[in-house]
Every structure is written in structure tokens, then in C-alpha cells.
Amino acid sequence: MHSLHPLFHPTSVALVGASSDPERIGGRPLRFMLEGGFEAPLYPVNRSGDTIQGLPAYASVRDIPHPVDHAIICVPVAGVEAAVRDSIAKGVKAIQVLTAGFAEVDAEGRALQDRIVGLCRDAGVRMVGPNSLGLLNVPTRFFATFSTALNGLTPRPGPIALATQSGAFGSAAYGAASLRGLGFSKIVATGNEADVDVSECIDYLVDDPDTRVICAALESCRDGDRLRAALLKAAHAGKPVVIMKVGRTELGAAAASTHTGSLAGDDAVYDTVFAECGAWRAASIEEMLDIAYLHSTAGQLPHNTDVGVVTGSGGIGILMADDAGERGLQLSPLPAAARTEALELLPFAVASNPLDMTAQVTSVPQGVPRTVALMLDRADYGTVFAYLAHVGLSPQRFTATQAELIALKQRHPQRLLVLVMLSRPEVNAALEEHGIAVFEDPSRAVQAVAALARVRQRRAALHQPPPPAGPSVPLGDVTTEDGAKRALAAAGLPVLPERICRSATEAAEAASAMGYPVVAKIVSPDIVHKTEVGGVLLNLPDAQAVAEGFATLMQRAQSARPDARLDGVLVAPMLKGGVELIAGIHRDPTFGPMVMFGSGGTAVELFKDVAFASAPLTPLRARALMERVRSTQLLRGWRGGPQYDEQALADALCRLSEFAFSHADQIESIDINPLVVRTQGAACLDAVIAVRAPVQGEGSHGTH
Amino acid sequence: MHSLHPLFHPTSVALVGASSDPERIGGRPLRFMLEGGFEAPLYPVNRSGDTIQGLPAYASVRDIPHPVDHAIICVPVAGVEAAVRDSIAKGVKAIQVLTAGFAEVDAEGRALQDRIVGLCRDAGVRMVGPNSLGLLNVPTRFFATFSTALNGLTPRPGPIALATQSGAFGSAAYGAASLRGLGFSKIVATGNEADVDVSECIDYLVDDPDTRVICAALESCRDGDRLRAALLKAAHAGKPVVIMKVGRTELGAAAASTHTGSLAGDDAVYDTVFAECGAWRAASIEEMLDIAYLHSTAGQLPHNTDVGVVTGSGGIGILMADDAGERGLQLSPLPAAARTEALELLPFAVASNPLDMTAQVTSVPQGVPRTVALMLDRADYGTVFAYLAHVGLSPQRFTATQAELIALKQRHPQRLLVLVMLSRPEVNAALEEHGIAVFEDPSRAVQAVAALARVRQRRAALHQPPPPAGPSVPLGDVTTEDGAKRALAAAGLPVLPERICRSATEAAEAASAMGYPVVAKIVSPDIVHKTEVGGVLLNLPDAQAVAEGFATLMQRAQSARPDARLDGVLVAPMLKGGVELIAGIHRDPTFGPMVMFGSGGTAVELFKDVAFASAPLTPLRARALMERVRSTQLLRGWRGGPQYDEQALADALCRLSEFAFSHADQIESIDINPLVVRTQGAACLDAVIAVRAPVQGEGSHGTH
């Protein structure tokens, strides 16, 4: 049994701080449950020990003369610790602390919060909150919340679950959903997440048989590994997670100090992790509910990204095609035989996809279902849309069509059938009962289908992180370019043959052995940005130029940074040709090492042509990362140019990601700029590794 | 009086093809008007000459024994021409042809359509249709349509007008709006637009006192100048036009043949023209209605793009801030004094912007209006949002707050006050009556405000095209690079000193006079893409190299294209430094010459870093065009580089646009690639001008 089970399935409940006033925070949960008809015993606890909303009340949880396995605590903050102790002593398995005034307020509050969660952990009791708006198990009418959103909006049972940190955000989504007639299985607001967090709720909801689709909302995430694991569990179980993440946590100043870090916005990392783990990030509450509605109605994801559109309006058909194209859906043409059939049925139709039935459809008996049948029977569209204007507002005119459409859906249970029309709630309900979804706005219908189709695609390439390796071997000195490159070369990345030289003679000899032209760069652990001190010389053509260059570089470095330790000059072959890209690592405080790959030159900053992926990469995921960067097109015979070595690039990204993952406790960031991809092979021409400052008392990148 | 007035304000109406069956196309308009209570005389015309829906009917319009100034024709297509003749003979001023089967079907239908529009024009009669769903003047209950969307959805009067080509699209928007309780002034479906088009309807609606905001939908546009003029008239009159354009017309093959053309997607041109003329392009019907609702309620545009957000939920506040930022709005901080006041009122508030009142607001008397008052009184936000959760669902709890908010709005009539909450229709109606808009979804509220704020911004830089010049002077021969550059230089564009040379000696002399290094290029009217024949030599260092280069170029050209006419070799100075950009002209078939400006190199294609503007440009509009291209950042000390000469670039774009506008009848496209911007000045390094193939019987780029 999942350890959160007692939170959602109490067999008897104490309400500590229950109020006789049904409008007060301590009164509302009791009122909601009494009005709703919650069937397990409810024991109000109140210092007065009087009767509360018609129930006998007790002065303490300890005084309840029956077993109690769940306590809802809403006493003032000063009384919470005692209430927790009493509840634990009474033997509860689950506690909700609805009272606010803990870690969200000050250090004292944090200390109190730490104490109560410590008490719960020691006792093996799971706790939601503090500062939680409560939780609901809708089918059992366990409405343990003080949200005023329940005033007049009694929760309806349904297959949608909602797990949110912010209670106010949860109330907003709950209210909007309820006004749309959507029903819920479980709702939980995790508040301060001292114990139970949204990730663990998702994990629980995946197992919940009443839940078909999970809506979630985060303001922050403390444990990236746990979130990943929960999302992956949902993806493997086939339950879509539609997730909102508002707010942006600040990137640490250190992370911003390298090029990579300044691009690795925390928010892009959330996008990346959600996609890798098969979830869908919604940008608005409305979008989240649209997707939840569609999936809870259809009960499945579309099996491909191909859609067929049947329409009575050419304009709406084109609008939907535009929307589909913009959101990654395809509209494959109707097969020729089906087009012929369509034209036999509707001679004036535009028998392509969208299939415009035109106004004549009204004069053909069962014109709509026969056209939809063609789309379903004669092609393999994962989703078929039918735009039916406002026919749903005239139920008597729609009865026969409705019956035929339901029969069609039953014949094609594996397809999504989505109607777009203005309609009455009872018409929609009849269709929804048979798995047919109805949208009023065509663009929103397409957007919801596109999201589910993408979720399906994502399941084909989930990122299942391996267990973190043990303590990693020491990195050695990676503070110089030479040291960084040696470490990368040892990890299997392509690095040119190059040598640190301590004298002009040694430099000239090394260059002659490599072949001209060469590059020469100053090497110093104290000089990270070599170009700023004039520390790089390109295209040196012969031994004399190299010898002179050595002297020049040493002299420039000494004069620019008199205190810098100078290790010598790095001599390397000068590459010509190839495509300059960048690759790197940014250690996200929540999600650990993220691989960054992007365009070289100005495009990375000017056009944000950069994408992220969690380390480590598989070859498949390295390729997927490359596809998300437009400059990857430059490798593929761009404007008649050559084909460059994509395999070498994918290999380099994999090696880089493995190196970063296995040294996650030591590396803050890596910046390979440029990474040159050639027609054969690739080369890291420059590399900077920033080592992680040891952090007192912190593990790797999350708690396990 | 506007010539469309008789279409919308008939004093007596003949319904030609009226039907006794209130469900048939010929029966519905009569039914809607009889049920709605249209007060002017209605005369059914039907071959049977019987009683129709209780009214005496006539066999012909000519038989009506009263004056008739408006005819609605819905007889079968074969009878339309006679009905039009009869109506004109009867003396009508306006005709609607609802019958389909004209230009949209075949050539015969087009010929018939041409005949009936000719009859109307000769008689000075304005015609809507054919193939129109009709039109409505809602306040007078002139419901002259057969749209079944009116079944059960009686039109409500209100300040929104709707002009659409497609009747089905119009019905969709009408139906969705009516279900939301929105009211209309006029609605018209222009159908085949043989006479009246959407542009002219917009022009009319600007003058209509019942209309405050105009919604429009186009599938195509035949007369770009007329659309521009109508949108500009609306912008100057302060009536927002929210416009949808679905479908994409095909770019001509010729337009795609140059680099410029292939980027000038027709759709981007519509985006450009709408923006230049102060309209807002909506991507969905829902978005269009949201904006129309907001403006029809608020009655004005926000006076700036700055918004204040008051919220009871931190999460929703952040969501709205994210939405605002993504859509070009600002959230300026609350002034320090106001922050202090806010904290005195609500000690635990997060007194920034968004201003999070937190749950404590419920315990402070009039906490919400006092907080909103701070935002309105102490800062200059054009719009103040208040997120109030679901309080509108409990009208009795909201009464006092509502009264205070209305008083606040009355004190600040020039500001937009937008509430985001779940609410009852009667609560919303009371607020809307006083100019306060209410949205259920926070993201949609922000989106609508952002659209209106952008409309306001656009009014500051409208593109008012000058009247087209008379017949332009001949261009001369612009088929060679040399000819094109001479034409551009004559138009005031910066071109380097360069010379066509006929011999190696002449080339060497020319180069020596210019200074080395130089560039040499083959000149031939038959060779457009010089690099394909190896026809360009860069960086020639001295006279000998130039002389040899001359021979090389002539020989390469002769061997690659034995039949090509060779005019010689162009010698020009070799530029170093500067930023490479591209500029050009694409003649859009609807909107005439469009200026294209974009990034040089691969970015223009890879990142679509290109923007368009209608010719001719003013200096202000040239700067605005530059701002829309991200590569313009490269001119501004990018990564410590120099400041380049933006003024020279803006001048060049203006000159180019004037040249193209004054030769609009002769130029198909111009492609300047690269246009190099230097620290002082700029230079067109290469230029291709494609001359327009003369088109039989066509004027310039539209009818005037």
C-alpha cells in the first residue's frame, strides 16, 4: 500500500481546531464533509470540548474514545506542535497541517516546521503541509479543505486528479474546472511541502484507480530526482501529467559566470525535464483543463500525430489546419479511393484534408456521419475532428447524427473523435459518455489534441536516468585549458594533438612536428579569458613565427596580469573548415548536470539557438538534442555545402554528458566553445571547466 | 451618407424567393425578422404570389404596390439575374444576393456574377454577395440572414460589429459570442464580394455610431489599398479592428525565384499590413472575442503598456506576470511610498508588482478595493488587474467590494480595470455596465489587454501610404549587377566606386586608381548568379592579379555559358569589416512593394530573421523595421565591437523603398545581398533587380 494512502483514505478523522462557525477556517472542512456526506467518523477537537456543528467535540485528540487514523490540524500556529504530538500519540497514520505561519514566514517558523515534520517522520506518519489548503478524495466526499471555492461548487467525481503546491492556484483550477462540469478523483494542495511534495502525490496518483489524468502545479521543486521518477512512473503507466510551473527560481551567480550558465535559464531546464519525462507543460490553466478534459473523455492518447478534419466551413477547416501545423500535427491527404467516395456522397465537397462538406451536407441523409466514417475507415488518422457549427444547440436535429457518431466511435475505439461545435451540456454529456470529446473553440480543440499527441511521442524516448555513480575519481587540475582538455580527452572527447611548451624552441619544435599553420595560446590557471589579455595567436605559418609568438604571449600575459602563474604556451594545429558549434554542461541546482548544445558564433545569443538535455545522454537522446538546435541544419549539405560528421558530434555530446554525470559532485559547468564538427570527426578547440565549490552538508544534486 | 447605408438601414424590404417553410433558406430571414420584431415593411416575393408566413406575397418585386429600397434575393441561381433586374427597376438602393452558385463554382457562374454586379453598378445600387449568408442590423432587428446560428440564439444588441467573407466563419463567431452574452451592432457576410467587400464594410462600420469595436475575418483580399485605407480610417477614428486571416494564398512562382521572394511569405505580408494600419490580428475566434469584449466593455485602449497586478494568489500573480512579459507588457514596480502604504494595510503582503495581498486580505475591511486604489492612485498603470479567485460566485459577499471597485473606476475613467475571477453573469453585467471587464482565465485577460495596448502603440506609427505616383520614368537596363547598382545609386543608395572594364589593362588601371585590394566580377545580362560560374574574384592584391583575373573571369564565363553576352568585368574596392545584412523588395500581388530587411549570412534562412514593411518607408518606420530584426543588435557594440552607422542603414532602406514605390509598376523584386553597414556609411555590395513582366489589362497593384 502506498504510504500516502492514509492521507486520502482515512477511516476516521479528527479535526483539531474545529469551529462551530461554518464560515471559519476551522469550520469549513467539517461543513463541507457534513454537507457532502462523508461517511467515516468525524471527531471535532476544540479546547471548549463542546458540540461542534452538531457533532460531539473533544478537548484533545487523546480524548477521542475511538480509533483515529487521520488528523486535520487547523489550530493557531502556537498550538500545532502539541496537536501533532497528541495526534501521533493517538496513533494516526496521516496528518494535514492547514495552519500557516511556518517556514514561509521566518526562521522561527522554519524551526517549528522542522520539529513537527521530525515528529511525524519518527512516528512513521505522513504529513501534508503546513500552510496547506487541504486535500480532497472526491468519490468518498472527504472534502478536507477550507477553500471557499467549495462554496456553491460541490466537487463532482471524475477521472482528473490535481496536485498543487499553492492552494490558491489549486482553487483557481478547481473552480474553473467545476464551472465547466469537470469532475475530480483527488485534489491536494501540498503547501510548504515539509514532508509530502507534489512529486510524491503524482507518484501516488499514478497508482490511484480513480485517476486517469494528473494535473499538477509547481512553484518550485526541491528534489529533481523525485520529480523525474514520479513523471516517468506516470509515463510508463500511461497516465498523462499536465503540469504548470509558474515563477522562476534565480540562477546562482556562479552559474551565470560562464557562457553556458548564462544561457541555462532555470525555466528552460524545467521545460527540458518535463519533456524528457513524458509530461506536458501547460502555459495556462485553461490549456491544462482542456487537455485534462480531452484525455479524461477519450481515455487514451492519439496513436499518431496525423489528424483528419471534417468541416462544414472551409474557413474553420483552414484555421484548424493552420493550428495543427503550428503545433506539430500532420494532415495527411485522404487516400484517392476515399476522395472518390466522398465526392460520390457530396459532389461539391472539397475532398481533401480538411474535407469541406460545404452546405450541401445538410441535404444528404446522414451526410456528417458518413463523411466522418470515410475519414475513420479509409485512413489511419489518430484523431478525426468534425466541425459541426452550432448543431449541438438543437438536440432534436442532432439526435440521429449523434447516434451514428457514437456508433462510429464504438467501431473505432482506438481513435480520438473530437467534435467542435456549440452545444448544450446534455448533448456533450451523452457524447462524452461514449468517449467523444466536444470543444467549442476549434483552436483549443487542436491545441489539446496536439498536446496529447506530443505526450505520446515523448513516451517513445523517455529519459530514464541511471542510478548515480558512487564517489567519482578526482578530476585532476582542470583549471587551465590544457587541464580541461586532457580531462575531456580522457573522457573520450575529440581534442587536437597539442602541447604545452615552456620555451620558444620547444614551441617551434612542437609546431613543426604538427605541421603548419598552428595556434598558440597562453596557459595560466589565473587567466580564464585568454583573448582579453591578447593571449591567443592564430594561423602562425612557420617556426620563426611560433618562436616569436611564444615571446609575445608570455610578455603580454606578464604585463596584463603580473601576478598570474604562467604554465607556458599551448601549441595546436590550426583547423580550417568545419562548422563551429558550442557544447557544455550546466549544473542545475534541482536537476543536476544538464547538457547544453547550441549554435556557434553570434547565433547562440542572438537567436537563443540552444537546447538542453539531462545528463547522461543516450545516442538516441543526443540525436534528439541535436534536432532541437536549428544550426544542426548547417551540418547537412546547407546551401550545397558538405555533409559534416553528425555521428562524431553525437558521440562527443554523449561522452561529455557521461563525464559530467559521473563527476556531478565536482563540476559546476563546462563550456566547449567552439566545438568544431568536420567532414570527418570533430574537435573541442577550447574548453573551460568550472569546478564546484564544496557545499557544506549537501549531497550530490538532490536527496535520494 | 455612406453608400452602404441602405444595405444596413432599409426602410422597406422585398424578400425575393421567400418561402412559407420557416426552416428553408427562403423562409428563415422572414421568420427571424418577424420573430425579432423588425419594424419596416416586409414584402415576400414568390412566384406563387400567395401568403407567406402570414404576409401577402407578390409574384414579382415589380408587383409590390409600395416603395421598396432593399431587396434580399434567395431564388435559385437561374432566377437571380431577373430578380436583380426587377429590383433595380423597382428602384431599390441595396441588394443582397444570398443565392450561391456563381464565381465560386465555375466560369459560367463568374460570368453571371459579373453581369449582375454590372447591372447594380450601372444603376448605382450596392450589392452584398452573391453567395452571402446575409447581414444583420441588430438594434433594428433587421435579421436578413438564413444562418441557422440564429435558431435559439436571438441576436443581442451591443457595440461589437462583425464583417466576414465566409458566412460559416461568421456564424461560428456569432454563435460563440452569443453564448458568452456578447451583443452586436451590425453583422455582415460578404460572400463572393462581387461588389461590397470586407474592407468597405469596415469603412462603413467606422462611421457607425452603434459600433465600438470591429471584428473582421478574411480568406483573401483583392484590393490591398482599400483594406489599408479602411484599417487606417478605423485607427484614426479610435475603433480597434480585430481581424482574422485564415488560409494562405500562393506566392507566384516568379516571386519565389529570388531570395527575397522566397522569404516573403504572403502571410507575413498580411501580418505586416495589419500592424502598420493599427489593426490586431487574432489567431483564434476566442482571442478575437476576448479582445472585442474587453474593448467594448472598457470603451478605450490602455494608455500605456504598463500594468499593475493585484492578486490574492502569489502563483496566479506570477502566471500573469509571465503572460504579460511574453506579450510585451511591463510591470513597473509600485512606487516606494505606495509600497509602504500597502504594508501598513496588509503587513504580510508582498508589496511589489504583482502585489500579493495574501489570505490576510479577507480580514482587512475593504482590503481588495483599498489595495486596488493604491495601484490606481499612486502609479500610472494603464491597466490594473485584480485577481479575486471565485468571489464573484458569492454575490452577497461581493456587494460592498463591487460598489467600491465601481467607484474607483469612476474616479479613474481613463484606466482599464480588469477583474479576473469566477463569477455569475449578473455580477459581471453590473461591473461591465461601469466599464469594468471580467475574465475567468488570467492568461486570457492578460492576452486581451496586451492586444489593446499594442493597438494603441501602433497608432503612434501608422503607415499612411502616399498616393501612387504617376507613370514612372523608365528604369533603364537593370538586368546586370552594374545596371542595378547604377539605378540604386541614382536613387540615393550607397554603392562603391566601381567600373566596368573591357580589357585587362583597363581593369588594372581602374584597380590602381581605387586602391588595393579589389574585387572583380563578370558582368553579363545572361548570368544572374555569378558565383555559379566562378564569376567572382575576391581580394586581388595588385595590378598583375587584376589583369590575370580579368582573363580568368572572361574565360570561365565563356566556357560555362558560351552563349552569354559578356559586358566585361566589374572592378570594385574590396571592403573589410562592417556587418553584412540584406535588404530587398518583394512586390506582393495584393499590397504592392514590400521592403524586406534581414540578417546576412545563414541567419536569414535558418532563423527567419527578416521583417517586412510596406513601401515607402519614413525614417521612423525604417527604424521600426530595423528593430524587428534581431541582427540589428550586431550594429550596437555587440560583444564589445564598434557602433555601426545605423543612420546610413535607415537612409538606405528609405531610399530603396522610395525607389520601389515610384517604380511599382516596373519592379518585381530587388535583392541587395549583402548590404554592408560600416562604422561610417554603408554599401550595397551586390544587387539584383527583377523587372516585372508586363501583365495584360492590369493596373498597378490594385484597383483604386
PDB file of N, CA, C and O in Angstrom, chain A residues 398-438:
ATOM      1  N   PHE A 398     -30.090  16.884 -33.911  1.00  0.00           N
ATOM      2  CA  PHE A 398     -28.782  16.241 -33.842  1.00  0.00           C
ATOM      3  C   PHE A 398     -28.884  14.778 -33.429  1.00  0.00           C
ATOM      4  O   PHE A 398     -27.912  14.027 -33.532  1.00  0.00           O
ATOM      5  N   THR A 399     -30.072  14.358 -32.997  1.00  0.00           N
ATOM      6  CA  THR A 399     -30.209  13.022 -32.393  1.00  0.00           C
ATOM      7  C   THR A 399     -29.662  11.907 -33.282  1.00  0.00           C
ATOM      8  O   THR A 399     -28.858  11.076 -32.839  1.00  0.00           O
ATOM      9  N   ALA A 400     -30.095  11.896 -34.540  1.00  0.00           N
ATOM     10  CA  ALA A 400     -29.690  10.795 -35.426  1.00  0.00           C
ATOM     11  C   ALA A 400     -28.188  10.844 -35.676  1.00  0.00           C
ATOM     12  O   ALA A 400     -27.493   9.816 -35.617  1.00  0.00           O
ATOM     13  N   THR A 401     -27.675  12.049 -35.947  1.00  0.00           N
ATOM     14  CA  THR A 401     -26.230  12.186 -36.178  1.00  0.00           C
ATOM     15  C   THR A 401     -25.448  11.731 -34.953  1.00  0.00           C
ATOM     16  O   THR A 401     -24.441  11.016 -35.066  1.00  0.00           O
ATOM     17  N   GLN A 402     -25.932  12.133 -33.803  1.00  0.00           N
ATOM     18  CA  GLN A 402     -25.261  11.773 -32.558  1.00  0.00           C
ATOM     19  C   GLN A 402     -25.166  10.261 -32.402  1.00  0.00           C
ATOM     20  O   GLN A 402     -24.094   9.721 -32.083  1.00  0.00           O
ATOM     21  N   ALA A 403     -26.270   9.580 -32.663  1.00  0.00           N
ATOM     22  CA  ALA A 403     -26.268   8.119 -32.528  1.00  0.00           C
ATOM     23  C   ALA A 403     -25.276   7.493 -33.497  1.00  0.00           C
ATOM     24  O   ALA A 403     -24.531   6.561 -33.147  1.00  0.00           O
ATOM     25  N   GLU A 404     -25.234   8.011 -34.716  1.00  0.00           N
ATOM     26  CA  GLU A 404     -24.308   7.451 -35.711  1.00  0.00           C
ATOM     27  C   GLU A 404     -22.860   7.706 -35.314  1.00  0.00           C
ATOM     28  O   GLU A 404     -21.994   6.854 -35.517  1.00  0.00           O
ATOM     29  N   LEU A 405     -22.611   8.899 -34.785  1.00  0.00           N
ATOM     30  CA  LEU A 405     -21.233   9.225 -34.384  1.00  0.00           C
ATOM     31  C   LEU A 405     -20.786   8.330 -33.228  1.00  0.00           C
ATOM     32  O   LEU A 405     -19.647   7.860 -33.186  1.00  0.00           O
ATOM     33  N   ILE A 406     -21.700   8.069 -32.303  1.00  0.00           N
ATOM     34  CA  ILE A 406     -21.369   7.179 -31.188  1.00  0.00           C
ATOM     35  C   ILE A 406     -21.089   5.766 -31.712  1.00  0.00           C
ATOM     36  O   ILE A 406     -20.119   5.119 -31.299  1.00  0.00           O
ATOM     37  N   ALA A 407     -21.885   5.341 -32.671  1.00  0.00           N
ATOM     38  CA  ALA A 407     -21.645   4.011 -33.256  1.00  0.00           C
ATOM     39  C   ALA A 407     -20.283   3.973 -33.948  1.00  0.00           C
ATOM     40  O   ALA A 407     -19.542   2.981 -33.856  1.00  0.00           O
ATOM     41  N   LEU A 408     -19.949   5.043 -34.636  1.00  0.00           N
ATOM     42  CA  LEU A 408     -18.645   5.105 -35.311  1.00  0.00           C
ATOM     43  C   LEU A 408     -17.506   5.022 -34.307  1.00  0.00           C
ATOM     44  O   LEU A 408     -16.508   4.341 -34.531  1.00  0.00           O
ATOM     45  N   LYS A 409     -17.652   5.747 -33.217  1.00  0.00           N
ATOM     46  CA  LYS A 409     -16.606   5.741 -32.192  1.00  0.00           C
ATOM     47  C   LYS A 409     -16.466   4.334 -31.614  1.00  0.00           C
ATOM     48  O   LYS A 409     -15.339   3.872 -31.363  1.00  0.00           O
ATOM     49  N   GLN A 410     -17.607   3.655 -31.453  1.00  0.00           N
ATOM     50  CA  GLN A 410     -17.524   2.294 -30.921  1.00  0.00           C
ATOM     51  C   GLN A 410     -16.839   1.354 -31.901  1.00  0.00           C
ATOM     52  O   GLN A 410     -16.152   0.414 -31.514  1.00  0.00           O
ATOM     53  N   ARG A 411     -16.995   1.649 -33.184  1.00  0.00           N
ATOM     54  CA  ARG A 411     -16.323   0.828 -34.196  1.00  0.00           C
ATOM     55  C   ARG A 411     -14.827   1.143 -34.254  1.00  0.00           C
ATOM     56  O   ARG A 411     -14.042   0.342 -34.761  1.00  0.00           O
ATOM     57  N   HIS A 412     -14.456   2.310 -33.797  1.00  0.00           N
ATOM     58  CA  HIS A 412     -13.038   2.721 -33.852  1.00  0.00           C
ATOM     59  C   HIS A 412     -12.579   3.145 -32.465  1.00  0.00           C
ATOM     60  O   HIS A 412     -12.202   4.307 -32.261  1.00  0.00           O
ATOM     61  N   PRO A 413     -12.611   2.226 -31.512  1.00  0.00           N
ATOM     62  CA  PRO A 413     -12.305   2.627 -30.134  1.00  0.00           C
ATOM     63  C   PRO A 413     -10.881   3.166 -29.977  1.00  0.00           C
ATOM     64  O   PRO A 413     -10.598   3.882 -29.022  1.00  0.00           O
ATOM     65  N   GLN A 414     -10.009   2.843 -30.898  1.00  0.00           N
ATOM     66  CA  GLN A 414      -8.614   3.264 -30.733  1.00  0.00           C
ATOM     67  C   GLN A 414      -8.339   4.648 -31.317  1.00  0.00           C
ATOM     68  O   GLN A 414      -7.212   5.130 -31.258  1.00  0.00           O
ATOM     69  N   ARG A 415      -9.356   5.295 -31.887  1.00  0.00           N
ATOM     70  CA  ARG A 415      -9.150   6.627 -32.461  1.00  0.00           C
ATOM     71  C   ARG A 415      -9.772   7.688 -31.567  1.00  0.00           C
ATOM     72  O   ARG A 415     -10.768   7.425 -30.885  1.00  0.00           O
ATOM     73  N   LEU A 416      -9.222   8.877 -31.641  1.00  0.00           N
ATOM     74  CA  LEU A 416      -9.867  10.013 -30.981  1.00  0.00           C
ATOM     75  C   LEU A 416     -10.854  10.648 -31.959  1.00  0.00           C
ATOM     76  O   LEU A 416     -10.504  10.928 -33.113  1.00  0.00           O
ATOM     77  N   LEU A 417     -12.071  10.844 -31.485  1.00  0.00           N
ATOM     78  CA  LEU A 417     -13.074  11.556 -32.271  1.00  0.00           C
ATOM     79  C   LEU A 417     -13.440  12.815 -31.487  1.00  0.00           C
ATOM     80  O   LEU A 417     -13.905  12.727 -30.343  1.00  0.00           O
ATOM     81  N   VAL A 418     -13.176  13.948 -32.083  1.00  0.00           N
ATOM     82  CA  VAL A 418     -13.345  15.228 -31.384  1.00  0.00           C
ATOM     83  C   VAL A 418     -14.298  16.099 -32.199  1.00  0.00           C
ATOM     84  O   VAL A 418     -14.030  16.392 -33.367  1.00  0.00           O
ATOM     85  N   LEU A 419     -15.411  16.471 -31.586  1.00  0.00           N
ATOM     86  CA  LEU A 419     -16.350  17.366 -32.254  1.00  0.00           C
ATOM     87  C   LEU A 419     -16.073  18.802 -31.830  1.00  0.00           C
ATOM     88  O   LEU A 419     -15.749  19.069 -30.668  1.00  0.00           O
ATOM     89  N   VAL A 420     -16.181  19.711 -32.780  1.00  0.00           N
ATOM     90  CA  VAL A 420     -16.080  21.128 -32.477  1.00  0.00           C
ATOM     91  C   VAL A 420     -17.418  21.741 -32.838  1.00  0.00           C
ATOM     92  O   VAL A 420     -17.819  21.742 -34.011  1.00  0.00           O
ATOM     93  N   MET A 421     -18.146  22.177 -31.823  1.00  0.00           N
ATOM     94  CA  MET A 421     -19.454  22.783 -32.088  1.00  0.00           C
ATOM     95  C   MET A 421     -19.942  23.522 -30.845  1.00  0.00           C
ATOM     96  O   MET A 421     -19.480  23.275 -29.747  1.00  0.00           O
ATOM     97  N   LEU A 422     -20.873  24.406 -31.080  1.00  0.00           N
ATOM     98  CA  LEU A 422     -21.610  24.991 -29.963  1.00  0.00           C
ATOM     99  C   LEU A 422     -22.684  23.980 -29.595  1.00  0.00           C
ATOM    100  O   LEU A 422     -23.324  23.403 -30.470  1.00  0.00           O
ATOM    101  N   SER A 423     -22.862  23.777 -28.307  1.00  0.00           N
ATOM    102  CA  SER A 423     -23.672  22.632 -27.913  1.00  0.00           C
ATOM    103  C   SER A 423     -24.250  22.853 -26.530  1.00  0.00           C
ATOM    104  O   SER A 423     -23.825  23.737 -25.790  1.00  0.00           O
ATOM    105  N   ARG A 424     -25.225  22.035 -26.214  1.00  0.00           N
ATOM    106  CA  ARG A 424     -25.789  22.079 -24.869  1.00  0.00           C
ATOM    107  C   ARG A 424     -25.090  21.056 -23.982  1.00  0.00           C
ATOM    108  O   ARG A 424     -24.658  20.003 -24.463  1.00  0.00           O
ATOM    109  N   PRO A 425     -25.029  21.309 -22.684  1.00  0.00           N
ATOM    110  CA  PRO A 425     -24.319  20.389 -21.784  1.00  0.00           C
ATOM    111  C   PRO A 425     -24.833  18.959 -21.882  1.00  0.00           C
ATOM    112  O   PRO A 425     -24.042  18.009 -21.845  1.00  0.00           O
ATOM    113  N   GLU A 426     -26.156  18.776 -22.040  1.00  0.00           N
ATOM    114  CA  GLU A 426     -26.665  17.396 -22.053  1.00  0.00           C
ATOM    115  C   GLU A 426     -26.252  16.668 -23.340  1.00  0.00           C
ATOM    116  O   GLU A 426     -26.051  15.454 -23.335  1.00  0.00           O
ATOM    117  N   VAL A 427     -26.128  17.418 -24.419  1.00  0.00           N
ATOM    118  CA  VAL A 427     -25.638  16.794 -25.663  1.00  0.00           C
ATOM    119  C   VAL A 427     -24.192  16.359 -25.463  1.00  0.00           C
ATOM    120  O   VAL A 427     -23.800  15.225 -25.787  1.00  0.00           O
ATOM    121  N   ASN A 428     -23.381  17.256 -24.915  1.00  0.00           N
ATOM    122  CA  ASN A 428     -21.983  16.918 -24.671  1.00  0.00           C
ATOM    123  C   ASN A 428     -21.863  15.714 -23.748  1.00  0.00           C
ATOM    124  O   ASN A 428     -21.055  14.808 -23.991  1.00  0.00           O
ATOM    125  N   ALA A 429     -22.661  15.702 -22.705  1.00  0.00           N
ATOM    126  CA  ALA A 429     -22.561  14.603 -21.738  1.00  0.00           C
ATOM    127  C   ALA A 429     -22.822  13.269 -22.408  1.00  0.00           C
ATOM    128  O   ALA A 429     -22.125  12.278 -22.151  1.00  0.00           O
ATOM    129  N   ALA A 430     -23.818  13.243 -23.292  1.00  0.00           N
ATOM    130  CA  ALA A 430     -24.143  11.978 -23.968  1.00  0.00           C
ATOM    131  C   ALA A 430     -22.986  11.523 -24.847  1.00  0.00           C
ATOM    132  O   ALA A 430     -22.672  10.324 -24.923  1.00  0.00           O
ATOM    133  N   LEU A 431     -22.339  12.461 -25.513  1.00  0.00           N
ATOM    134  CA  LEU A 431     -21.202  12.120 -26.371  1.00  0.00           C
ATOM    135  C   LEU A 431     -19.997  11.701 -25.527  1.00  0.00           C
ATOM    136  O   LEU A 431     -19.305  10.720 -25.839  1.00  0.00           O
ATOM    137  N   GLU A 432     -19.745  12.455 -24.476  1.00  0.00           N
ATOM    138  CA  GLU A 432     -18.569  12.192 -23.636  1.00  0.00           C
ATOM    139  C   GLU A 432     -18.646  10.813 -23.000  1.00  0.00           C
ATOM    140  O   GLU A 432     -17.627  10.137 -22.844  1.00  0.00           O
ATOM    141  N   GLU A 433     -19.855  10.419 -22.650  1.00  0.00           N
ATOM    142  CA  GLU A 433     -20.042   9.102 -22.049  1.00  0.00           C
ATOM    143  C   GLU A 433     -19.497   8.002 -22.961  1.00  0.00           C
ATOM    144  O   GLU A 433     -19.089   6.942 -22.511  1.00  0.00           O
ATOM    145  N   HIS A 434     -19.520   8.260 -24.256  1.00  0.00           N
ATOM    146  CA  HIS A 434     -19.008   7.274 -25.213  1.00  0.00           C
ATOM    147  C   HIS A 434     -17.622   7.633 -25.727  1.00  0.00           C
ATOM    148  O   HIS A 434     -17.182   7.135 -26.770  1.00  0.00           O
ATOM    149  N   GLY A 435     -16.944   8.527 -25.031  1.00  0.00           N
ATOM    150  CA  GLY A 435     -15.547   8.791 -25.387  1.00  0.00           C
ATOM    151  C   GLY A 435     -15.356   9.839 -26.464  1.00  0.00           C
ATOM    152  O   GLY A 435     -14.243  10.013 -26.968  1.00  0.00           O
ATOM    153  N   ILE A 436     -16.424  10.531 -26.843  1.00  0.00           N
ATOM    154  CA  ILE A 436     -16.301  11.591 -27.852  1.00  0.00           C
ATOM    155  C   ILE A 436     -16.200  12.928 -27.134  1.00  0.00           C
ATOM    156  O   ILE A 436     -17.092  13.288 -26.359  1.00  0.00           O
ATOM    157  N   ALA A 437     -15.124  13.652 -27.390  1.00  0.00           N
ATOM    158  CA  ALA A 437     -14.921  14.949 -26.745  1.00  0.00           C
ATOM    159  C   ALA A 437     -15.542  16.054 -27.591  1.00  0.00           C
ATOM    160  O   ALA A 437     -15.601  15.950 -28.819  1.00  0.00           O
ATOM    161  N   VAL A 438     -16.001  17.092 -26.929  1.00  0.00           N
ATOM    162  CA  VAL A 438     -16.625  18.216 -27.620  1.00  0.00           C
ATOM    163  C   VAL A 438     -15.949  19.512 -27.169  1.00  0.00           C
ATOM    164  O   VAL A 438     -15.846  19.770 -25.961  1.00  0.00           O
TER     165      VAL A 438
END
